[in-house]
Short mmCIF file of C-alpha atoms and ligand atoms in Angstrom, two decimals:
data_model
loop_
_atom_site.label_atom_id
_atom_site.label_comp_id
_atom_site.label_asym_id
_atom_site.label_seq_id
_atom_site.Cartn_x
_atom_site.Cartn_y
_atom_site.Cartn_z
CA MET T 1 79.96 121.27 10.90
CA GLN T 2 82.29 118.20 10.09
CA VAL T 3 80.49 115.80 7.85
CA GLN T 4 80.91 112.08 8.64
CA THR T 5 80.25 109.75 5.90
CA LEU T 6 78.94 106.28 6.29
CA GLY T 7 82.27 104.81 5.36
CA GLN T 8 84.05 106.90 8.02
CA PHE T 9 81.46 106.15 10.59
CA ILE T 10 81.65 102.29 9.85
CA ILE T 11 85.46 102.28 10.24
CA GLU T 12 85.29 104.23 13.36
CA LYS T 13 82.66 101.82 14.88
CA GLN T 14 84.75 98.89 13.82
CA LYS T 15 86.69 99.01 17.01
CA ASP T 16 83.36 97.99 18.68
CA PHE T 17 84.03 94.55 17.29
CA PRO T 18 87.33 93.47 18.54
CA TYR T 19 87.48 90.16 16.51
CA SER T 20 86.22 91.75 13.37
CA LYS T 21 88.77 91.98 10.59
CA GLY T 22 86.55 94.48 8.68
CA GLU T 23 84.18 91.96 6.98
CA LEU T 24 80.99 93.42 8.35
CA SER T 25 82.44 96.97 7.45
CA ARG T 26 82.83 95.98 3.95
CA LEU T 27 79.43 94.24 3.70
CA LEU T 28 77.65 97.42 5.02
CA ARG T 29 79.69 99.43 2.30
CA ASP T 30 78.52 97.02 -0.25
CA ILE T 31 74.88 97.61 0.70
CA GLY T 32 75.49 101.26 0.68
CA ILE T 33 76.84 101.14 -2.90
CA ALA T 34 73.83 99.35 -4.20
CA SER T 35 71.53 101.79 -2.41
CA LYS T 36 73.12 104.69 -4.32
CA ILE T 37 72.56 102.97 -7.53
CA VAL T 38 68.91 102.17 -6.68
CA HIS T 39 68.48 105.69 -5.56
CA ARG T 40 69.65 107.02 -8.90
CA GLU T 41 66.97 104.97 -10.78
CA VAL T 42 64.15 105.43 -8.24
CA ASN T 43 64.70 109.24 -8.72
CA LYS T 44 64.23 109.18 -12.31
CA ALA T 45 61.74 106.29 -12.60
CA GLY T 46 59.21 108.65 -13.98
CA LEU T 47 61.50 109.60 -16.85
CA VAL T 48 62.88 106.49 -18.23
CA GLU T 49 61.30 103.31 -19.32
CA ILE T 50 61.62 101.63 -15.97
CA LEU T 51 58.08 102.21 -14.66
CA GLY T 52 55.47 99.62 -14.92
CA GLU T 53 55.25 95.93 -14.50
CA THR T 54 57.33 93.15 -16.03
CA GLY T 55 54.16 90.90 -16.53
CA GLU T 56 55.73 88.55 -13.97
CA THR T 57 54.65 87.60 -10.58
CA ASN T 58 57.20 86.95 -7.69
CA VAL T 59 57.26 84.08 -5.25
CA GLN T 60 54.70 86.10 -3.21
CA GLY T 61 52.25 86.13 -6.17
CA GLU T 62 52.79 89.92 -6.28
CA ALA T 63 53.09 91.63 -9.67
CA VAL T 64 56.70 92.64 -10.18
CA LYS T 65 57.65 96.08 -11.13
CA LYS T 66 60.65 96.64 -13.28
CA LEU T 67 62.35 98.64 -10.57
CA ASP T 68 61.85 95.64 -8.26
CA ILE T 69 63.98 93.63 -10.59
CA PHE T 70 66.44 96.37 -11.18
CA ALA T 71 66.93 96.74 -7.32
CA ASN T 72 67.04 93.08 -6.74
CA ASN T 73 69.83 92.81 -9.36
CA GLN T 74 71.83 95.74 -7.93
CA PHE T 75 71.87 94.18 -4.34
CA ILE T 76 72.75 90.61 -5.81
CA ALA T 77 75.55 92.07 -7.79
CA ALA T 78 77.01 94.30 -5.17
CA LEU T 79 77.02 91.57 -2.52
CA LYS T 80 78.52 89.14 -5.05
CA ALA T 81 81.34 91.59 -5.96
CA GLY T 82 82.05 92.45 -2.45
CA GLY T 83 82.85 88.90 -1.57
CA GLU T 84 81.80 89.36 1.95
CA CYS T 85 78.75 86.98 2.08
CA CYS T 86 78.34 83.40 1.22
CA ALA T 87 74.61 83.46 0.42
CA MET T 88 71.65 85.85 -0.05
CA ALA T 89 67.92 85.63 0.40
CA SER T 90 65.58 87.96 -1.46
CA GLU T 91 61.81 88.63 -1.39
CA GLU T 92 62.15 88.30 -5.21
CA ASN T 93 63.63 84.82 -5.17
CA GLU T 94 61.93 81.64 -4.12
CA ASP T 95 65.22 80.03 -3.07
CA ILE T 96 68.33 81.23 -1.50
CA ILE T 97 71.06 82.55 -3.75
CA THR T 98 74.38 80.61 -3.02
CA ILE T 99 77.67 82.41 -3.74
CA ASP T 100 80.53 80.16 -4.36
CA THR T 101 83.21 82.38 -5.74
CA PRO T 102 86.63 81.76 -4.12
CA SER T 103 86.40 84.98 -1.95
CA SER T 104 82.81 84.28 -0.89
CA LYS T 105 83.23 80.73 0.19
CA GLY T 106 85.06 81.70 3.34
CA ALA T 107 82.77 84.59 3.97
CA LYS T 108 81.27 84.72 7.47
CA TYR T 109 77.92 86.43 6.81
CA VAL T 110 74.63 85.68 4.89
CA VAL T 111 72.22 88.65 3.86
CA ALA T 112 68.48 88.63 3.50
CA PHE T 113 66.82 91.74 1.92
CA ASP T 114 63.57 93.02 0.49
CA PRO T 115 65.09 95.01 -2.47
CA LEU T 116 62.27 97.38 -3.05
CA ASP T 117 59.45 97.31 -0.31
CA GLY T 118 56.27 99.01 -1.22
CA SER T 119 57.10 99.02 -4.97
CA SER T 120 53.37 99.03 -5.90
CA ASN T 121 53.74 102.87 -4.99
CA ILE T 122 56.47 103.54 -7.41
CA ASP T 123 54.19 104.64 -10.22
CA VAL T 124 52.43 107.12 -7.91
CA ASN T 125 55.68 108.61 -6.50
CA VAL T 126 55.32 107.40 -2.97
CA SER T 127 58.50 106.65 -0.96
CA VAL T 128 59.67 102.96 -1.10
CA GLY T 129 62.47 101.37 0.54
CA THR T 130 64.98 98.42 0.91
CA ILE T 131 65.30 96.42 3.99
CA PHE T 132 68.13 94.11 4.91
CA SER T 133 69.25 91.83 7.67
CA ILE T 134 72.72 90.27 8.26
CA TYR T 135 73.40 87.00 10.08
CA ARG T 136 76.69 85.31 10.81
CA ARG T 137 76.55 81.86 8.88
CA VAL T 138 76.02 78.62 10.96
CA SER T 139 77.27 76.37 8.11
CA LEU T 140 80.98 75.60 8.34
CA SER T 141 82.24 76.14 4.88
CA GLY T 142 81.61 76.61 1.24
CA PRO T 143 78.44 78.20 -0.19
CA GLY T 144 75.87 79.42 2.26
CA THR T 145 72.89 77.04 3.22
CA LEU T 146 69.13 77.47 3.99
CA GLU T 147 70.03 76.80 7.51
CA ASP T 148 72.22 79.97 7.61
CA PHE T 149 69.03 82.04 7.17
CA LEU T 150 66.71 80.04 9.44
CA GLN T 151 67.90 81.82 12.62
CA PRO T 152 65.68 83.83 15.19
CA GLY T 153 66.12 87.64 14.98
CA THR T 154 67.94 87.42 18.18
CA GLU T 155 71.01 86.24 16.19
CA LEU T 156 71.00 89.17 13.84
CA VAL T 157 74.46 90.86 13.56
CA ALA T 158 73.16 93.90 11.77
CA ALA T 159 69.96 95.22 10.20
CA GLY T 160 68.84 98.32 8.38
CA TYR T 161 66.79 99.97 5.67
CA VAL T 162 67.06 102.54 3.07
CA ILE T 163 64.11 104.88 2.23
CA TYR T 164 64.01 106.51 -1.10
CA GLY T 165 61.86 109.51 -0.23
CA SER T 166 62.22 113.19 -0.39
CA SER T 167 65.76 112.31 0.53
CA THR T 168 67.41 109.05 0.56
CA MET T 169 68.41 107.80 3.99
CA LEU T 170 70.02 104.64 5.19
CA MET T 171 69.42 103.61 8.67
CA TYR T 172 71.24 100.75 10.41
CA THR T 173 72.22 98.96 13.67
CA THR T 174 74.86 96.46 14.77
CA GLY T 175 73.34 96.12 18.15
CA LYS T 176 74.83 99.29 19.43
CA GLY T 177 72.16 101.83 18.68
CA VAL T 178 70.52 103.06 15.57
CA ASN T 179 72.05 105.65 13.27
CA GLY T 180 70.87 107.58 10.25
CA PHE T 181 72.72 108.74 7.01
CA THR T 182 71.34 111.02 4.51
CA LEU T 183 72.63 110.79 0.89
CA ASP T 184 74.12 113.92 -0.40
CA PRO T 185 73.95 113.43 -4.21
CA SER T 186 76.38 116.11 -4.84
CA ILE T 187 79.20 114.12 -3.37
CA GLY T 188 77.54 110.60 -3.68
CA GLU T 189 77.96 109.96 0.06
CA PHE T 190 75.62 108.90 2.81
CA CYS T 191 76.37 111.47 5.63
CA LEU T 192 75.59 110.91 9.29
CA SER T 193 72.27 113.13 9.84
CA HIS T 194 70.58 111.17 12.63
CA PRO T 195 72.95 109.97 15.28
CA ASP T 196 71.87 107.43 17.94
CA ILE T 197 68.15 107.60 17.24
CA LYS T 198 65.55 106.94 20.09
CA THR T 199 61.94 106.42 19.17
CA PRO T 200 59.42 108.36 21.49
CA LYS T 201 57.85 106.27 24.18
CA SER T 202 54.44 107.07 22.73
CA GLY T 203 53.35 108.99 19.66
CA MET T 204 50.41 110.37 17.76
CA PHE T 205 50.25 107.92 14.79
CA TYR T 206 48.54 104.53 14.31
CA SER T 207 49.19 102.93 11.07
CA LEU T 208 47.18 100.08 9.59
CA ASN T 209 45.03 99.30 6.64
CA GLU T 210 41.61 99.67 8.05
CA GLY T 211 40.07 98.22 4.80
CA ASN T 212 40.64 94.90 6.55
CA HIS T 213 38.72 95.99 9.62
CA LEU T 214 35.84 93.44 9.53
CA ARG T 215 38.34 90.53 9.79
CA PHE T 216 40.81 92.02 12.33
CA PRO T 217 41.30 90.18 15.61
CA GLU T 218 38.93 91.61 18.27
CA GLY T 219 41.94 93.00 20.17
CA VAL T 220 42.88 94.97 17.13
CA LYS T 221 39.38 96.39 16.69
CA LYS T 222 39.33 97.46 20.46
CA TYR T 223 42.74 99.03 20.14
CA ILE T 224 41.63 101.03 17.18
CA LYS T 225 38.74 102.23 19.08
CA TYR T 226 41.11 103.29 22.01
CA CYS T 227 43.16 105.33 19.55
CA GLN T 228 40.04 107.07 18.29
CA GLU T 229 38.69 108.04 21.76
CA GLU T 230 39.00 111.70 22.91
CA ASP T 231 41.34 111.99 25.92
CA GLU T 232 43.40 115.01 26.45
CA ALA T 233 45.56 113.37 29.12
CA THR T 234 46.93 110.85 26.60
CA ASN T 235 46.70 113.16 23.54
CA ARG T 236 43.84 111.09 22.02
CA PRO T 237 42.49 110.86 19.36
CA TYR T 238 45.58 109.73 17.54
CA SER T 239 45.99 110.30 13.82
CA SER T 240 45.58 107.52 11.30
CA ARG T 241 48.50 107.52 8.90
CA TYR T 242 48.94 104.53 6.60
CA ILE T 243 50.73 104.96 3.28
CA GLY T 244 50.91 101.38 2.22
CA SER T 245 54.73 101.46 1.91
CA GLY T 246 56.04 99.64 5.12
CA VAL T 247 59.38 101.32 5.28
CA ALA T 248 57.80 104.78 4.90
CA ASP T 249 55.27 104.24 7.62
CA PHE T 250 57.87 102.63 9.93
CA HIS T 251 60.39 105.49 9.31
CA ARG T 252 57.88 108.17 10.23
CA ASN T 253 56.82 106.37 13.28
CA LEU T 254 60.42 105.65 14.34
CA LEU T 255 61.21 109.32 14.23
CA LYS T 256 57.90 110.86 15.43
CA GLY T 257 56.49 108.10 17.75
CA GLY T 258 53.65 105.79 16.57
CA ILE T 259 52.58 102.19 15.94
CA PHE T 260 52.36 100.22 12.76
CA ILE T 261 50.11 97.09 12.76
CA TYR T 262 49.67 94.43 10.12
CA PRO T 263 47.56 91.78 11.87
CA SER T 264 46.21 88.59 10.59
CA THR T 265 43.47 89.27 8.13
CA ALA T 266 41.11 87.24 6.00
CA LYS T 267 43.61 87.44 3.05
CA SER T 268 46.60 86.96 5.21
CA PRO T 269 45.63 84.74 8.01
CA LYS T 270 49.36 84.53 9.20
CA GLY T 271 49.95 88.30 8.49
CA LYS T 272 51.34 89.67 5.16
CA LEU T 273 54.76 90.80 6.23
CA ARG T 274 57.71 88.54 6.04
CA LEU T 275 59.52 87.67 9.22
CA LEU T 276 63.15 87.09 7.66
CA TYR T 277 63.66 90.17 5.60
CA GLU T 278 61.01 92.67 6.82
CA CYS T 279 59.90 92.07 10.45
CA ASN T 280 63.05 90.95 12.00
CA PRO T 281 65.28 93.72 10.63
CA LEU T 282 62.68 96.37 11.58
CA ALA T 283 62.29 94.83 14.96
CA PHE T 284 66.01 94.86 15.58
CA ILE T 285 66.08 98.44 14.70
CA ILE T 286 63.00 99.56 16.80
CA GLU T 287 64.40 97.67 19.86
CA GLN T 288 67.80 99.22 19.44
CA ALA T 289 65.81 102.76 19.34
CA GLY T 290 63.83 101.87 22.54
CA GLY T 291 60.86 100.46 20.82
CA LYS T 292 58.99 97.18 20.71
CA ALA T 293 57.92 94.57 18.15
CA THR T 294 55.56 91.73 18.66
CA ASP T 295 53.44 89.32 16.50
CA GLY T 296 50.34 90.25 18.91
CA LYS T 297 51.68 88.27 21.72
CA ASN T 298 55.35 87.32 21.28
CA ARG T 299 58.48 89.27 20.74
CA ILE T 300 59.26 89.24 16.93
CA LEU T 301 63.03 88.76 17.51
CA GLU T 302 62.34 85.41 19.34
CA LEU T 303 59.99 83.80 16.72
CA PRO T 304 61.36 80.50 15.32
CA LEU T 305 62.11 80.90 11.72
CA THR T 306 61.42 77.58 9.88
CA GLU T 307 60.65 78.90 6.19
CA LEU T 308 62.49 81.49 4.10
CA HIS T 309 59.18 83.54 3.17
CA GLN T 310 57.49 82.88 6.49
CA ARG T 311 54.86 85.51 7.25
CA THR T 312 53.92 86.87 10.73
CA PRO T 313 51.56 89.40 12.15
CA LEU T 314 53.37 92.62 13.17
CA PHE T 315 52.75 95.27 15.92
CA ILE T 316 55.73 97.58 16.01
CA GLY T 317 56.74 100.99 17.24
CA SER T 318 56.65 103.19 20.37
CA PRO T 319 56.87 100.95 23.43
CA ASP T 320 53.86 102.43 25.33
CA MET T 321 51.66 102.08 22.20
CA VAL T 322 52.69 98.38 21.58
CA ASP T 323 52.14 97.52 25.29
CA LYS T 324 48.71 98.97 25.14
CA ALA T 325 47.79 97.06 21.91
CA MET T 326 49.06 94.02 23.57
CA GLU T 327 46.79 94.45 26.53
CA TYR T 328 43.87 94.50 24.15
CA MET T 329 45.08 91.55 22.22
CA ALA T 330 45.58 89.61 25.50
CA LYS T 331 42.16 90.73 26.88
CA TYR T 332 40.31 89.77 23.77
CA ALA T 333 42.47 86.77 22.68
CA GLU T 334 39.65 84.26 22.79
CA ALA T 335 37.02 86.52 21.07
CA LYS T 336 36.23 84.91 17.58
CA VAL T 337 36.87 87.23 14.42
P1 P6P Y 401 48.40 96.33 2.04
C1 P6P Y 401 54.12 96.59 0.59
O1 P6P Y 401 53.48 95.54 -0.39
C2 P6P Y 401 53.97 95.88 1.98
O2 P6P Y 401 54.70 94.62 1.91
C3 P6P Y 401 54.41 96.82 2.94
O3 P6P Y 401 55.43 97.67 2.37
C4 P6P Y 401 53.11 97.60 3.23
O4 P6P Y 401 53.11 98.09 4.50
C5 P6P Y 401 51.98 96.53 3.03
O5 P6P Y 401 52.58 95.57 2.23
C6 P6P Y 401 50.82 97.22 2.47
O6 P6P Y 401 49.79 96.07 2.54
O7 P6P Y 401 47.75 94.93 2.19
O8 P6P Y 401 47.79 97.28 3.15
O9 P6P Y 401 48.18 97.05 0.69
#
């Protein structure tokens, strides 16, 4: 079978963008390069002095793992060197990272990313991931600005994620479907393995941290009960699958069908996941694969983005499962937690 690498695929698809002069293609290439370097370190994390915590906390107040910082530095370096983006935003950095090298000042794009999502799982060998989203800048020239990032998800030009698991895969969309590439370490190339992915209309998995049950919105509690009822016609009860690494839970549900929910909780009244570099990119992907993503009421991609690290509740996955969850959220909207 003819292997098609990520690079070949991107160039072939470039004709879908008649006005593109290859900048987006080169940007996706730069992300692929950084992903391969992170893959190498993640896959030997247990062997080298890169496990454990740095002793610092990030802007989210979360303990920073050494591999978090390593991954963050790799993506920053690769995007700076590539010269195709004029600013970046990272989960690990409080403010945007402006790039004012000569080649980047004229760059058309900005990139937001979570360099290593689920990193608290690294020490126990659970899959982790990188999530990225690409916007066209709205500022006219010079280094990128905060406004370049404060755009709704409907303005996304491209989005994707890398999952560092039993194999390393890069999944992305530019608005013309979702394609998945598996890294072949023997040749150092991401190879097309999952062309034109479509998520099942319904699935068997529901994913959420039931430790927060007491403070879930009533609609979530009722939906969980629905998932647990016995009903052969709708293949219930579903199976609860929650690994605590969003990219891993999302990836399983994308391929097999399912729903991932991170609602508002006592600890995270606005939800835990970040709109810019977690929810919007995953929402773009799931919609391109035929699924849905909401905040419990509104479409994620249409949510106004007013703060860099803005959080939102997230319901994402198979369309029929998200619709059912929304029915319960609407029906019990007024019920007090
Ligand atoms: P909790 C990881 O920190 C993360 O951002 C997602 O990857 C994951 O789905 C979620 O948080 C887990 O959060 O509160 O259930 O541990």
